[in-house]
Short mmCIF file of C-alpha atoms in Angstrom, two decimals:
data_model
loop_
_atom_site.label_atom_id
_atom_site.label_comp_id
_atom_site.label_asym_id
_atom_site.label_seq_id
_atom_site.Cartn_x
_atom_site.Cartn_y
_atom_site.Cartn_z
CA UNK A 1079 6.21 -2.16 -21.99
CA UNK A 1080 4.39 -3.48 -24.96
CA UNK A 1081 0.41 -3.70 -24.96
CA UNK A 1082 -0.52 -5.60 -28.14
CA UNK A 1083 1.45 -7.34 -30.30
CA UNK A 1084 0.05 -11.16 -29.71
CA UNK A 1085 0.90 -12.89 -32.90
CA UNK A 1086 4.69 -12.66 -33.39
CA UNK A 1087 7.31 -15.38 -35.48
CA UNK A 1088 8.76 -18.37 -33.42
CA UNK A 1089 11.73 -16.90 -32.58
CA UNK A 1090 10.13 -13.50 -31.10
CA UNK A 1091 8.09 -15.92 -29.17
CA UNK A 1092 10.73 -17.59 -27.79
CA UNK A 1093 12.56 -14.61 -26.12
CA UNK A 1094 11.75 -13.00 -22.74
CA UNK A 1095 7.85 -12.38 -22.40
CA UNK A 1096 5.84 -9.27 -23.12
CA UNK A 1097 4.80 -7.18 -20.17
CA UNK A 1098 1.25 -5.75 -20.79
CA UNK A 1099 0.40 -3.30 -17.88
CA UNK A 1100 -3.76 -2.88 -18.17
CA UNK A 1101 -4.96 0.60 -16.53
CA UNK A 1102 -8.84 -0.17 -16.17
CA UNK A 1103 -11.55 1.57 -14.24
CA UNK A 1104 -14.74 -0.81 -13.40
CA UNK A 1105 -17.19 1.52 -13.77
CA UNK A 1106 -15.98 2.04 -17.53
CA UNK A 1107 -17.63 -0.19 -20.30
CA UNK A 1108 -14.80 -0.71 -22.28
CA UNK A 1109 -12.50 -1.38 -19.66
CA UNK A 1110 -14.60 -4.45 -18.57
CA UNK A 1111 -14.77 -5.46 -22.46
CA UNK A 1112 -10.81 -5.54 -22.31
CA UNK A 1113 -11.10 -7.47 -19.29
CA UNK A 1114 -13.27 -10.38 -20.27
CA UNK A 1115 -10.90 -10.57 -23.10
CA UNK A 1116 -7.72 -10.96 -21.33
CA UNK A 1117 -9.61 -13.09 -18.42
CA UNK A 1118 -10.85 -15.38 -21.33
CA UNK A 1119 -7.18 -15.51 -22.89
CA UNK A 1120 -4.48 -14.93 -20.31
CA UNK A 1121 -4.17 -18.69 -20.06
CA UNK A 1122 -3.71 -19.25 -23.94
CA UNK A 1123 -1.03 -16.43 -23.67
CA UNK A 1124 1.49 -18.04 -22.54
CA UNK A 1125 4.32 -15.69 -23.05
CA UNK A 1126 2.37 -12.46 -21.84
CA UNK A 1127 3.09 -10.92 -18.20
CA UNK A 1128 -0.53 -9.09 -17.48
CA UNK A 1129 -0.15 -6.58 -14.39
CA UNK A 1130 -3.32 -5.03 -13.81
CA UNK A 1131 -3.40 -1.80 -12.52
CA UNK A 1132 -6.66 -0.09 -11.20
CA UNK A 1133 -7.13 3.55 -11.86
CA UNK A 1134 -9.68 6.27 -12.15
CA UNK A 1135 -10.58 6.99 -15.17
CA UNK A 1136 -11.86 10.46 -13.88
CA UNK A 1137 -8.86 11.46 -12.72
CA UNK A 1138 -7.23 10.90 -15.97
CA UNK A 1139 -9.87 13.08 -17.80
CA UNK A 1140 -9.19 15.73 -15.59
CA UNK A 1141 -5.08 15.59 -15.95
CA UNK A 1142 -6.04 15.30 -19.80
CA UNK A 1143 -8.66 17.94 -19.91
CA UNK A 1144 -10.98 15.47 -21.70
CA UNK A 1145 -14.59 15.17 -20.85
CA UNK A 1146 -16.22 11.51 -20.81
CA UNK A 1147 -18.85 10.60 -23.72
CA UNK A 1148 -21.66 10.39 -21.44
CA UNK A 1149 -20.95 13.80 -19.57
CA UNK A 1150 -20.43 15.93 -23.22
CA UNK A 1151 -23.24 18.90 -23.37
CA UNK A 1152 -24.07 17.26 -26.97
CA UNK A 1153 -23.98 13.87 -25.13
CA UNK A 1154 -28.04 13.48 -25.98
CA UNK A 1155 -28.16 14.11 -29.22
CA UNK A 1156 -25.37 10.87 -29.64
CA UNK A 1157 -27.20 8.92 -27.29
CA UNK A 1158 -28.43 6.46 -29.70
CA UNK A 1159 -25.17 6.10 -31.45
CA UNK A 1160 -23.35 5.46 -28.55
CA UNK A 1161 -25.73 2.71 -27.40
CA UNK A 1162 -24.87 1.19 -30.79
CA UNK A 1163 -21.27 1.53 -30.26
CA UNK A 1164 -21.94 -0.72 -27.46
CA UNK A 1165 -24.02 -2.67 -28.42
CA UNK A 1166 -21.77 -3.64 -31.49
CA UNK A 1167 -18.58 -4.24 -28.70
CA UNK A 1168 -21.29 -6.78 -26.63
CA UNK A 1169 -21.63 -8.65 -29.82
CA UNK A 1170 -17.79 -8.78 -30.45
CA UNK A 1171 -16.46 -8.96 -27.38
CA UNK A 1172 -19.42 -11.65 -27.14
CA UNK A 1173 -20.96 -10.79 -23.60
CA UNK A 1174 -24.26 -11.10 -24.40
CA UNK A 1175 -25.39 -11.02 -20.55
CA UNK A 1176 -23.94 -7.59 -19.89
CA UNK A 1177 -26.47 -5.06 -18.70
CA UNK A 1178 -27.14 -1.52 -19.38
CA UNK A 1179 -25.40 1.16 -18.17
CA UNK A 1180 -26.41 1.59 -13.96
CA UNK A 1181 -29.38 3.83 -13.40
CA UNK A 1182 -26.39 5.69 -10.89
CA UNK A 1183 -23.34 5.83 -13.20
CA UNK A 1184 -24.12 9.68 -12.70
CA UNK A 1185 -25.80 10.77 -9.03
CA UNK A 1186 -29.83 12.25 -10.13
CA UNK A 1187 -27.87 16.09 -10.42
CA UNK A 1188 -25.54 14.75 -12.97
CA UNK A 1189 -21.79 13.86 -13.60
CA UNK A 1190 -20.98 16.01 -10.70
CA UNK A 1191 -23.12 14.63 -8.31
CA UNK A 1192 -21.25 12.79 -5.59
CA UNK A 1193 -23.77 10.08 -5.07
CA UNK A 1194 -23.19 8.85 -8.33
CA UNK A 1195 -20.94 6.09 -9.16
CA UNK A 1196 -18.88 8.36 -11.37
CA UNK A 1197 -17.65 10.09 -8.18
CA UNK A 1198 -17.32 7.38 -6.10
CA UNK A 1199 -13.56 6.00 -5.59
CA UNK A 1200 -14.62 3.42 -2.70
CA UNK A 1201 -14.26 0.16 -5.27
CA UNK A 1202 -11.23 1.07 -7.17
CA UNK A 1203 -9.57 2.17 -3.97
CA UNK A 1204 -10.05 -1.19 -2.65
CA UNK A 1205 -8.39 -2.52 -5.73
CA UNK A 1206 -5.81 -0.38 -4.60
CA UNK A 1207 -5.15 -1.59 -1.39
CA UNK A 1208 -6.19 -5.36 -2.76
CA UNK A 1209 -2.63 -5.12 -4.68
CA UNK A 1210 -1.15 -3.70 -1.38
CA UNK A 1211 -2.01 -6.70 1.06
CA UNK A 1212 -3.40 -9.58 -1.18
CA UNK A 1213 -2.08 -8.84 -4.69
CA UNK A 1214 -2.28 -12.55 -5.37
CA UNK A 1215 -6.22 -11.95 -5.24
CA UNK A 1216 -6.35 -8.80 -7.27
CA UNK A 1217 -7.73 -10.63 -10.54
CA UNK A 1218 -10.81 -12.86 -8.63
CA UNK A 1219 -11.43 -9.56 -7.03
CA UNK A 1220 -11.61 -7.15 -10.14
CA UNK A 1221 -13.53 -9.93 -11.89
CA UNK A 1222 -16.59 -9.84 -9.43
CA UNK A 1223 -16.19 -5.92 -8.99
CA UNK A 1224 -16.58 -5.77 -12.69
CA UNK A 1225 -19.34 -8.73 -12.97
CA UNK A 1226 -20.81 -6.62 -10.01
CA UNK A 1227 -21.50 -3.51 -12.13
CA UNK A 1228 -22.08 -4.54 -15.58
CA UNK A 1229 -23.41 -8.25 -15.22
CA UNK A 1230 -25.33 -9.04 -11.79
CA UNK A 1231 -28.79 -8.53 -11.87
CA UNK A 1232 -28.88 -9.27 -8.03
CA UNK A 1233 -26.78 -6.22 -7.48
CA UNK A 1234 -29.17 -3.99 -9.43
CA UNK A 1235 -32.42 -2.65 -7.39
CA UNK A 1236 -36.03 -2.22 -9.12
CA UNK A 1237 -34.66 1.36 -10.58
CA UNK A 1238 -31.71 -0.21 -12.12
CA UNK A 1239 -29.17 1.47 -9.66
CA UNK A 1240 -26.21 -0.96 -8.55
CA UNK A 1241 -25.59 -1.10 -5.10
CA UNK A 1242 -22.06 -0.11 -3.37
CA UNK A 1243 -21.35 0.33 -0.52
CA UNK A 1244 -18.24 -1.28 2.08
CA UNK A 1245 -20.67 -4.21 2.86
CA UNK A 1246 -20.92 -4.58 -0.88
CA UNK A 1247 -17.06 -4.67 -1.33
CA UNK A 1248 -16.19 -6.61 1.95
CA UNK A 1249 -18.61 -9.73 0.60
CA UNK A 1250 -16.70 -9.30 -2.56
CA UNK A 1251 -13.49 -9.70 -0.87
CA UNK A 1252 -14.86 -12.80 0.94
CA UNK A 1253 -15.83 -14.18 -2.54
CA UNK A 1254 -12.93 -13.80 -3.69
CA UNK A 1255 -11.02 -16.15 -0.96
CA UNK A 1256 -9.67 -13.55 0.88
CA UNK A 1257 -10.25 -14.33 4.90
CA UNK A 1258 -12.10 -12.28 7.19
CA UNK A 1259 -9.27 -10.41 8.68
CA UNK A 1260 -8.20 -9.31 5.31
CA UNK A 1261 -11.24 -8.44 3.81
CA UNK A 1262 -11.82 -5.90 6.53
CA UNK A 1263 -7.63 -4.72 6.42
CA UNK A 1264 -8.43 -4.22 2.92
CA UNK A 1265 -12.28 -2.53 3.50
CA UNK A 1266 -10.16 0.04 5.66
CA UNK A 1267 -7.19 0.93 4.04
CA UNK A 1268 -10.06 2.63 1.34
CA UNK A 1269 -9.85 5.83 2.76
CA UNK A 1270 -5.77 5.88 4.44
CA UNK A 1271 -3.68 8.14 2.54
CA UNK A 1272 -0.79 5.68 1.26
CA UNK A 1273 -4.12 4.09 -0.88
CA UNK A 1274 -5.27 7.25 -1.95
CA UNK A 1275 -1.22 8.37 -2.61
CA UNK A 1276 -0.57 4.66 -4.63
CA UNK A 1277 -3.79 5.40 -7.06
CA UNK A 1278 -2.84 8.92 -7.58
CA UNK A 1279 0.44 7.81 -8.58
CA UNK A 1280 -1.09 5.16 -11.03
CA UNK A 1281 -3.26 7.71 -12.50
CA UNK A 1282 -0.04 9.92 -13.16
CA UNK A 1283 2.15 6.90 -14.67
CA UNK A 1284 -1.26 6.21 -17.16
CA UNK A 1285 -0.95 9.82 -18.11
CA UNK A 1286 2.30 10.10 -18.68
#
């Protein structure tokens, strides 16, 4: 399992292909900056097997005991250096039409607020169950989740809050080719235990 090494001699190049397993959460920022990258170059890599493989990052802070940027107690008073940090990785990563961070990344009580993005698992449980019935649709589908939350105005109301809901992630499912009966297969398996079991394993295997 390798996860970098692009630029390698001829004959490394010509042996069996690297296998790059990417973890990613949507609702992280620098997960969808690694994503535009590999969507933008997975066709020049020829010899590179991506798997992508949706987690929570939540659920890895708590197996890790860390505590996310945004959700530190000293998180305001490196507020404006972390807007910088991104800032500098939209310039790099050159996506100059991403958008801020969603007015309901946290719920209006904070990180532990369940209506809050943060704590909802709805959209990278359908990823989940995406890989289970329609794997061959798992990329167009993370690409407009992702677009979704950091680069669709239309999804974003007057107070800058993104909406999501099961309506919201069947249409996305129709966008992304999959047909009526499996959108809605796909909609429901969100909350059946062998989707919840498969990203809890995933979650373990990126911790371990």
């Amino acid at each position: 399992q390798t996860f970098a090494v692009l630029s390698r001699p001829a004959a490394v190049a010509a042996m069996a292909a690297i296998h790059l397993d990417f973890y990613y959460d949507c609702l992280s920022p620098f997960s969808y900056f690694a994503f535009v990258a590999l969507r933008r170059y997975c066709g020049v890599w020829k010899d590179v097997e991506i798997e992508l493989r949706p987690f929570v990052l939540a659920g890895v802070n708590a197996k890790t005991g860390n505590v996310p940027p945004f959700a530190r107690p000293w998180s305001q008073s490196t507020m404006k250096e972390q807007v910088q940090h991104l800032r500098r990785n939209i310039e790099f990563f050159n996506v100059p039409d991403m958008l801020p961070m969603p007015a309901n990344f946290f719920g209006p009580d904070g990180p532990a607020d369940r209506r809050g993005l943060a704590r909802d698992l709805r959209y990278q449980r359908l990823l989940v169950a995406v890989r289970r019935f329609h794997p061959e649709k798992l990329w167009q589908v993370t690409g407009l989740l992702f677009d979704h939350i950091w680069a669709s105005r239309a999804a974003r109301d007057g107070a800058g809050n993104v909406a999501m809901d099961e309506a919201v992630l069947l249409e996305l499912c129709h966008r992304a080719g999959i047909a009526e009966e499996g959108s809605r297969m796909c909609v429901a398996a969100i909350g059946d235990e062998e989707t919840k079991r498969l990203l809890a394993a995933t979650i373990d295997e990126a911790v371990a």
